[in-house]
Amino acid sequence: MPHIRASCLSARICYNGSSQSPHAFFSCRSMGGILSMNYKAESLNRLAFPLKFGDRPCRIYGEAHAEYLLLQMTGEHELQSMESEVTAIAQSAHRFLFAAIPVESWNDALSPWKSPAVWGKESFGGNAAGTLRFLAEQAIPTLKKQFALPENIRIILGGYSLAGLFALWASTQTNLFYGVAAASPSVWFPGWMEFEQQHPIQAQRVYLSLGNKEEHTKNTIMAAVGDNVRTLHSRLAERGTDCTLEWNSGGHFKDADLRTARAFRWVMEESR
């Protein structure tokens, strides 16, 4: 599997709060795949810094010394609505640091194994292992160090559609993630349900959602999404996982930002 490397990135950050709050500007560059950073002080009014992994900008919101680290793999189309999503997440009373990490190829970077095209002509490259390796070995350690996050901070991996499936799959590979926020996840993906039965999700809290029109499609593979998400929710509940399944009004492309925000908020709430 290819290893995703960070390169030539710059960042701006400020902490939420009054003008007395600490602020910083830093630049970051890849050195053989390892991130190095240089700090200098700068006054800003809000925390939001763009940085680049590869040639794509990553955005980080929130505050240092957070209770939760939220990670979301994104596509360029989602970055346009990211601020509205973060605003909705911020309705939670919990302190969090949120990183939206874009991928170069949605179908390749987020699919757990190779699969033929399900719609259109673009197949799935099966490079999720490389994406997870990047999160575990580079992104998470760097964010922990840069923002003085506790070593045992609760990490929530989330996303929409194929990024939601990636979050679920990643949690079958490691216990690194406290929670998974999977909004309208692509649980129709060929082989996923059989794989998860043999390699159970390890997260303590799992949020699942689906639009009530999503399973009503002429695409026979994707039409399985409704039955699959119901079955997955039942499995998790039987195993004792703290989980929920929320049904939203509409199809797959309605209110993706707000649906994803609800997913992250739910996982941040204290366990019942």
XYZ file of C-alpha atoms in Angstrom:
272
model
C 0.000 0.000 0.000
C 1.365 3.516 -0.768
C 2.324 5.643 2.211
C 0.769 9.117 2.241
C 3.368 11.758 3.051
C 3.039 15.308 4.211
C 4.922 17.998 2.330
C 5.417 21.757 2.188
C 2.664 22.914 4.480
C 2.011 26.205 6.194
C -0.426 27.019 8.930
C -2.068 29.828 10.833
C -3.658 29.404 14.191
C -5.237 31.403 16.932
C -7.118 30.264 19.981
C -10.760 31.080 20.611
C -11.416 33.641 23.277
C -10.493 37.214 24.011
C -7.746 39.251 22.412
C -5.622 38.216 25.389
C -5.618 34.595 24.236
C -2.354 33.082 22.949
C -1.954 33.003 19.192
C 0.649 31.510 16.934
C 1.745 31.180 13.367
C 3.747 28.193 12.289
C 5.039 26.640 9.138
C 5.483 22.959 8.630
C 7.481 20.958 6.112
C 8.013 17.301 5.374
C 11.500 15.916 5.992
C 11.458 12.318 4.835
C 7.827 12.039 5.852
C 8.414 13.557 9.301
C 6.796 16.894 10.093
C 8.890 19.684 11.577
C 7.476 23.001 12.801
C 8.640 26.538 13.470
C 6.701 28.889 15.730
C 6.368 32.632 15.919
C 3.797 34.748 17.713
C 1.024 36.556 15.852
C -2.298 38.081 16.864
C -5.378 36.607 15.269
C -9.047 36.640 16.229
C -10.114 33.062 15.622
C -8.632 29.595 15.322
C -8.677 28.326 11.767
C -5.534 27.416 9.946
C -5.086 25.913 6.510
C -2.188 23.553 5.946
C -1.286 21.129 3.216
C -0.784 17.394 3.167
C 0.653 16.745 -0.257
C -0.741 19.568 -2.366
C -4.151 19.803 -0.688
C -5.106 22.172 2.128
C -6.011 20.831 5.542
C -8.042 22.898 7.979
C -7.906 22.802 11.752
C -10.368 24.409 14.146
C -10.882 24.404 17.885
C -8.486 24.879 20.752
C -5.348 23.497 22.339
C -5.704 21.452 25.548
C -8.902 19.982 24.089
C -10.918 17.083 25.490
C -11.471 15.503 22.091
C -9.497 15.276 18.868
C -11.858 15.055 15.893
C -10.506 13.816 12.565
C -12.362 13.827 9.265
C -11.081 12.702 5.895
C -12.575 15.047 3.312
C -12.786 15.790 -0.372
C -12.422 19.204 -1.975
C -16.219 19.419 -2.312
C -16.626 19.183 1.478
C -14.115 21.902 2.337
C -16.549 24.511 1.013
C -19.021 23.742 3.805
C -16.510 22.893 6.528
C -17.005 26.072 8.531
C -20.750 25.505 8.788
C -20.065 21.953 9.946
C -17.608 23.082 12.609
C -20.023 25.782 13.767
C -22.646 23.090 14.264
C -20.177 20.829 16.102
C -19.327 23.736 18.391
C -22.866 23.647 19.789
C -21.465 20.909 21.993
C -20.214 22.016 25.415
C -17.017 20.001 24.986
C -13.627 21.441 24.043
C -12.307 19.949 20.831
C -9.653 20.222 18.160
C -10.959 19.374 14.686
C -8.805 18.457 11.694
C -10.312 18.181 8.217
C -7.788 16.209 6.175
C -8.357 16.148 2.413
C -7.455 13.204 0.212
C -6.185 13.344 -3.339
C -8.293 10.465 -4.635
C -11.535 9.832 -2.746
C -12.181 6.362 -4.181
C -8.601 5.189 -3.736
C -7.551 6.682 -0.394
C -10.692 5.707 1.520
C -11.551 2.244 0.161
C -10.328 -0.692 2.281
C -9.675 -2.970 -0.679
C -9.882 -2.870 -4.452
C -13.309 -3.113 -6.035
C -14.772 -2.441 -9.487
C -16.713 0.739 -10.144
C -20.211 0.746 -8.667
C -21.365 3.861 -10.492
C -19.641 5.697 -13.305
C -16.250 4.435 -14.424
C -14.058 5.084 -11.376
C -13.057 1.937 -9.529
C -11.790 1.711 -5.943
C -8.037 1.494 -5.365
C -8.051 0.005 -1.869
C -5.490 2.381 -0.304
C -7.211 2.907 3.061
C -4.325 1.191 4.881
C -1.938 3.907 3.729
C -4.369 6.617 4.835
C -4.736 5.037 8.273
C -0.963 4.698 8.561
C -0.621 8.415 7.847
C -3.155 9.279 10.579
C -1.585 6.999 13.175
C 2.079 7.695 12.458
C 2.092 11.347 11.385
C -1.096 13.362 11.774
C -2.143 12.324 15.286
C 1.327 12.513 16.900
C 1.924 15.901 15.270
C -1.402 17.345 16.445
C -0.871 16.022 19.970
C 2.535 17.638 20.194
C 1.616 20.894 18.496
C -1.490 21.580 20.565
C -0.416 20.129 23.902
C -3.106 17.469 23.762
C -3.194 14.804 26.494
C -1.559 11.539 25.496
C -4.817 9.728 26.283
C -7.086 12.235 24.541
C -10.255 10.721 23.117
C -9.929 10.570 19.342
C -13.028 10.469 17.169
C -12.682 9.554 13.505
C -15.610 10.561 11.359
C -16.751 11.339 7.889
C -19.509 11.244 5.325
C -20.228 8.612 2.687
C -17.017 6.716 1.789
C -15.175 8.651 4.507
C -17.738 7.258 6.962
C -16.961 3.734 5.767
C -13.244 4.482 6.139
C -13.811 5.522 9.753
C -15.684 2.291 10.477
C -13.045 0.177 8.735
C -10.184 1.967 10.516
C -11.758 1.038 13.830
C -11.578 -2.640 12.874
C -7.812 -2.266 12.495
C -6.916 -0.461 15.731
C -8.262 0.598 19.121
C -6.775 4.065 18.610
C -10.203 5.642 18.100
C -12.513 6.198 21.061
C -15.424 6.836 18.743
C -16.569 6.703 15.130
C -18.895 9.317 13.637
C -20.141 7.698 10.429
C -22.757 9.805 8.650
C -24.424 8.069 5.697
C -21.499 5.629 5.493
C -21.010 3.548 2.344
C -21.786 0.261 4.085
C -22.981 -1.052 0.733
C -19.287 -1.447 -0.193
C -18.735 -4.974 -1.584
C -17.426 -7.328 1.100
C -17.716 -4.864 3.991
C -20.396 -6.611 6.030
C -18.640 -9.971 5.819
C -15.323 -8.354 6.736
C -16.724 -6.530 9.763
C -18.261 -9.732 11.091
C -14.807 -11.309 11.131
C -13.003 -8.117 12.244
C -15.329 -6.285 14.672
C -15.295 -2.528 15.152
C -13.311 -1.680 18.293
C -14.523 1.862 19.041
C -16.421 2.404 22.292
C -19.027 4.717 20.729
C -20.357 4.526 17.186
C -22.814 6.866 15.480
C -24.518 5.704 12.292
C -26.990 7.605 10.145
C -28.696 7.305 6.801
C -31.084 9.343 4.697
C -34.483 7.692 4.452
C -34.355 7.807 0.642
C -30.853 6.403 0.217
C -31.804 2.746 -0.048
C -34.429 3.510 -2.703
C -32.087 3.432 -5.686
C -32.002 1.418 -8.886
C -28.348 0.585 -8.246
C -28.639 -2.906 -6.752
C -25.315 -2.741 -4.900
C -25.995 0.623 -3.287
C -29.604 -0.326 -2.497
C -28.217 -2.697 0.168
C -27.152 0.287 2.283
C -30.391 0.317 4.310
C -30.375 -3.345 5.314
C -26.633 -3.219 5.924
C -26.738 -0.226 8.246
C -29.589 -1.792 10.215
C -27.648 -5.048 10.533
C -24.466 -3.242 11.543
C -26.298 -1.284 14.219
C -27.826 -4.492 15.586
C -24.419 -6.186 15.682
C -22.864 -3.324 17.583
C -25.723 -3.222 20.082
C -25.470 -6.979 20.670
C -21.738 -6.616 21.382
C -22.443 -3.926 23.964
C -21.077 -1.007 21.940
C -22.596 2.364 22.817
C -24.185 3.131 19.458
C -27.081 4.790 17.711
C -28.660 4.802 14.255
C -30.315 8.043 13.170
C -32.543 8.327 10.121
C -32.485 11.649 8.304
C -35.007 13.032 5.866
C -33.907 12.969 2.238
C -31.313 11.355 0.028
C -27.575 10.959 0.239
C -26.570 14.486 -0.745
C -28.826 16.462 1.594
C -27.252 18.451 4.462
C -24.036 16.431 4.544
C -22.293 19.035 6.711
C -25.034 19.162 9.343
C -25.442 15.386 9.387
C -21.717 14.951 9.979
C -21.743 17.588 12.703
C -24.530 15.731 14.518
C -22.465 12.574 14.300
C -19.437 14.163 15.990
C -21.580 15.859 18.640
C -23.279 12.613 19.598
C -19.995 10.751 20.035
C -18.608 13.546 22.251
C -21.474 13.279 24.713
C -20.734 11.307 27.845
C -21.544 7.607 27.741
C -24.939 6.721 29.065
